[in-house]
GROMACS .gro file of C-alpha atoms in nm:
model
  174
    1UNK     CA    1   1.598   0.149  -0.787
    2UNK     CA    2   1.753   0.476  -0.674
    3UNK     CA    3   1.509   0.681  -0.884
    4UNK     CA    4   1.196   0.805  -0.703
    5UNK     CA    5   0.859   0.724  -0.859
    6UNK     CA    6   1.000   0.476  -1.113
    7UNK     CA    7   0.913   0.137  -0.962
    8UNK     CA    8   0.594   0.098  -0.761
    9UNK     CA    9   0.454  -0.209  -0.588
   10UNK     CA   10   0.110  -0.285  -0.450
   11UNK     CA   11  -0.091  -0.555  -0.278
   12UNK     CA   12  -0.396  -0.592  -0.056
   13UNK     CA   13  -0.409  -0.689   0.309
   14UNK     CA   14  -0.701  -0.770   0.534
   15UNK     CA   15  -0.740  -0.658   0.895
   16UNK     CA   16  -1.017  -0.742   1.139
   17UNK     CA   17  -1.218  -0.519   1.368
   18UNK     CA   18  -1.512  -0.586   1.596
   19UNK     CA   19  -1.851  -0.426   1.643
   20UNK     CA   20  -2.079  -0.470   1.942
   21UNK     CA   21  -2.454  -0.445   1.879
   22UNK     CA   22  -2.717  -0.310   2.117
   23UNK     CA   23  -2.757  -0.657   2.273
   24UNK     CA   24  -2.385  -0.682   2.348
   25UNK     CA   25  -2.312  -0.936   2.076
   26UNK     CA   26  -1.974  -0.892   1.912
   27UNK     CA   27  -1.930  -0.951   1.538
   28UNK     CA   28  -1.605  -0.966   1.343
   29UNK     CA   29  -1.569  -0.748   1.034
   30UNK     CA   30  -1.289  -0.701   0.783
   31UNK     CA   31  -1.113  -0.396   0.646
   32UNK     CA   32  -0.906  -0.401   0.324
   33UNK     CA   33  -0.596  -0.185   0.272
   34UNK     CA   34  -0.460  -0.131  -0.081
   35UNK     CA   35  -0.137   0.073  -0.070
   36UNK     CA   36   0.098   0.171  -0.353
   37UNK     CA   37   0.463   0.188  -0.245
   38UNK     CA   38   0.765   0.350  -0.411
   39UNK     CA   39   1.040   0.088  -0.420
   40UNK     CA   40   1.308   0.357  -0.418
   41UNK     CA   41   1.245   0.459  -0.059
   42UNK     CA   42   0.954   0.248   0.068
   43UNK     CA   43   0.719   0.548   0.079
   44UNK     CA   44   0.347   0.477   0.065
   45UNK     CA   45   0.235   0.705  -0.219
   46UNK     CA   46  -0.136   0.633  -0.215
   47UNK     CA   47  -0.379   0.386  -0.066
   48UNK     CA   48  -0.743   0.298  -0.027
   49UNK     CA   49  -0.925   0.153   0.270
   50UNK     CA   50  -1.256  -0.027   0.221
   51UNK     CA   51  -1.495  -0.262   0.402
   52UNK     CA   52  -1.477  -0.519   0.123
   53UNK     CA   53  -1.241  -0.596  -0.164
   54UNK     CA   54  -1.331  -0.327  -0.413
   55UNK     CA   55  -1.229  -0.263  -0.771
   56UNK     CA   56  -1.329   0.102  -0.730
   57UNK     CA   57  -1.109   0.151  -0.424
   58UNK     CA   58  -0.807  -0.006  -0.593
   59UNK     CA   59  -0.856   0.198  -0.912
   60UNK     CA   60  -0.883   0.519  -0.708
   61UNK     CA   61  -0.554   0.443  -0.528
   62UNK     CA   62  -0.397   0.342  -0.862
   63UNK     CA   63  -0.495   0.671  -1.024
   64UNK     CA   64  -0.352   0.865  -0.729
   65UNK     CA   65  -0.024   0.670  -0.760
   66UNK     CA   66  -0.014   0.736  -1.135
   67UNK     CA   67  -0.062   1.110  -1.077
   68UNK     CA   68   0.203   1.123  -0.803
   69UNK     CA   69   0.459   0.935  -1.015
   70UNK     CA   70   0.393   1.129  -1.335
   71UNK     CA   71   0.705   1.341  -1.270
   72UNK     CA   72   0.933   1.041  -1.334
   73UNK     CA   73   1.129   1.096  -1.658
   74UNK     CA   74   1.184   0.721  -1.704
   75UNK     CA   75   0.950   0.435  -1.787
   76UNK     CA   76   0.749   0.348  -1.479
   77UNK     CA   77   0.682  -0.006  -1.362
   78UNK     CA   78   0.393  -0.103  -1.135
   79UNK     CA   79   0.436  -0.445  -0.973
   80UNK     CA   80   0.178  -0.664  -0.800
   81UNK     CA   81   0.093  -1.023  -0.736
   82UNK     CA   82  -0.154  -1.205  -0.962
   83UNK     CA   83  -0.463  -1.115  -0.760
   84UNK     CA   84  -0.797  -1.059  -0.932
   85UNK     CA   85  -0.776  -0.681  -0.895
   86UNK     CA   86  -0.452  -0.650  -1.090
   87UNK     CA   87  -0.587  -0.859  -1.377
   88UNK     CA   88  -0.904  -0.649  -1.421
   89UNK     CA   89  -0.940  -0.479  -1.758
   90UNK     CA   90  -0.991  -0.143  -1.583
   91UNK     CA   91  -0.659  -0.182  -1.397
   92UNK     CA   92  -0.453  -0.296  -1.695
   93UNK     CA   93  -0.615  -0.034  -1.920
   94UNK     CA   94  -0.526   0.243  -1.675
   95UNK     CA   95  -0.160   0.136  -1.680
   96UNK     CA   96  -0.148   0.106  -2.059
   97UNK     CA   97  -0.314   0.444  -2.101
   98UNK     CA   98  -0.033   0.605  -1.902
   99UNK     CA   99   0.238   0.395  -2.069
  100UNK     CA  100   0.326   0.218  -1.745
  101UNK     CA  101   0.479  -0.130  -1.761
  102UNK     CA  102   0.287  -0.389  -1.559
  103UNK     CA  103   0.495  -0.645  -1.370
  104UNK     CA  104   0.341  -0.939  -1.184
  105UNK     CA  105   0.482  -1.197  -0.945
  106UNK     CA  106   0.544  -1.545  -1.070
  107UNK     CA  107   0.254  -1.778  -1.003
  108UNK     CA  108   0.264  -1.908  -0.647
  109UNK     CA  109   0.574  -1.707  -0.550
  110UNK     CA  110   0.500  -1.472  -0.259
  111UNK     CA  111   0.866  -1.368  -0.240
  112UNK     CA  112   0.833  -1.163  -0.561
  113UNK     CA  113   0.639  -0.902  -0.366
  114UNK     CA  114   0.833  -0.924  -0.041
  115UNK     CA  115   0.876  -0.545  -0.018
  116UNK     CA  116   0.503  -0.494   0.026
  117UNK     CA  117   0.464  -0.802   0.245
  118UNK     CA  118   0.736  -0.657   0.471
  119UNK     CA  119   0.541  -0.330   0.500
  120UNK     CA  120   0.225  -0.521   0.594
  121UNK     CA  121   0.424  -0.708   0.859
  122UNK     CA  122   0.558  -0.383   1.008
  123UNK     CA  123   0.216  -0.217   1.004
  124UNK     CA  124   0.053  -0.511   1.179
  125UNK     CA  125   0.335  -0.550   1.432
  126UNK     CA  126   0.360  -0.181   1.516
  127UNK     CA  127  -0.006  -0.070   1.526
  128UNK     CA  128  -0.239  -0.368   1.498
  129UNK     CA  129  -0.135  -0.680   1.690
  130UNK     CA  130  -0.233  -0.661   2.056
  131UNK     CA  131  -0.489  -0.385   2.001
  132UNK     CA  132  -0.860  -0.447   1.953
  133UNK     CA  133  -1.041  -0.206   1.724
  134UNK     CA  134  -1.415  -0.172   1.776
  135UNK     CA  135  -1.513   0.010   1.459
  136UNK     CA  136  -1.416   0.050   1.097
  137UNK     CA  137  -1.348   0.420   1.157
  138UNK     CA  138  -1.114   0.356   1.453
  139UNK     CA  139  -0.907   0.104   1.257
  140UNK     CA  140  -0.907   0.324   0.945
  141UNK     CA  141  -0.786   0.624   1.147
  142UNK     CA  142  -0.511   0.416   1.311
  143UNK     CA  143  -0.390   0.297   0.967
  144UNK     CA  144  -0.392   0.649   0.827
  145UNK     CA  145  -0.191   0.778   1.125
  146UNK     CA  146   0.053   0.489   1.091
  147UNK     CA  147   0.112   0.560   0.722
  148UNK     CA  148   0.192   0.925   0.801
  149UNK     CA  149   0.431   0.807   1.076
  150UNK     CA  150   0.585   0.543   0.848
  151UNK     CA  151   0.642   0.790   0.563
  152UNK     CA  152   0.754   1.093   0.762
  153UNK     CA  153   0.906   0.975   1.091
  154UNK     CA  154   1.004   0.607   1.083
  155UNK     CA  155   1.375   0.596   0.999
  156UNK     CA  156   1.538   0.308   0.813
  157UNK     CA  157   1.901   0.203   0.824
  158UNK     CA  158   1.907   0.130   0.448
  159UNK     CA  159   1.793   0.489   0.383
  160UNK     CA  160   2.086   0.633   0.579
  161UNK     CA  161   1.876   0.667   0.896
  162UNK     CA  162   1.620   0.884   0.718
  163UNK     CA  163   1.246   0.844   0.681
  164UNK     CA  164   1.113   0.759   0.333
  165UNK     CA  165   1.006   1.121   0.270
  166UNK     CA  166   1.339   1.261   0.394
  167UNK     CA  167   1.522   1.018   0.167
  168UNK     CA  168   1.316   1.111  -0.140
  169UNK     CA  169   1.369   1.482  -0.077
  170UNK     CA  170   1.744   1.436  -0.032
  171UNK     CA  171   1.763   1.221  -0.349
  172UNK     CA  172   1.581   1.488  -0.551
  173UNK     CA  173   1.806   1.763  -0.411
  174UNK     CA  174   2.126   1.574  -0.507
   0.00000   0.00000   0.00000
């Protein structure tokens, strides 16, 4: 779409970090990122970061995305895969309450949400792979910094060599 805030996609990804206890033993932990992306420009509108898959974290990020996109004069569509979180009554109720159309990938077809999978690939390639994070807070901070960079500084050829935020602002000014 060429209309900001009209079509949004989401998914969850898991990243690992390590913690070392007082005896020097290292344990692996997981962090879960739940972003909501505008398909017009690839901008991450909202997200949650949690230590475990969490309905509350996803609903919080969903509500933020709903608020941010409320300026769209057209029917909004929120797309996801068929994960448990997007089938929860709380999630579907929130969309219906705001008159947002829910779209879901076809069963077993990861390509239906390739836009978000591509973002996860970029995030992991550009700030995660090859770096070891030794705490939840360090990894969370790195993700938050990356999202700011991705939205405000990382240019894309398909956006006319603009960042997602620059593209949205130029589209709204036109």
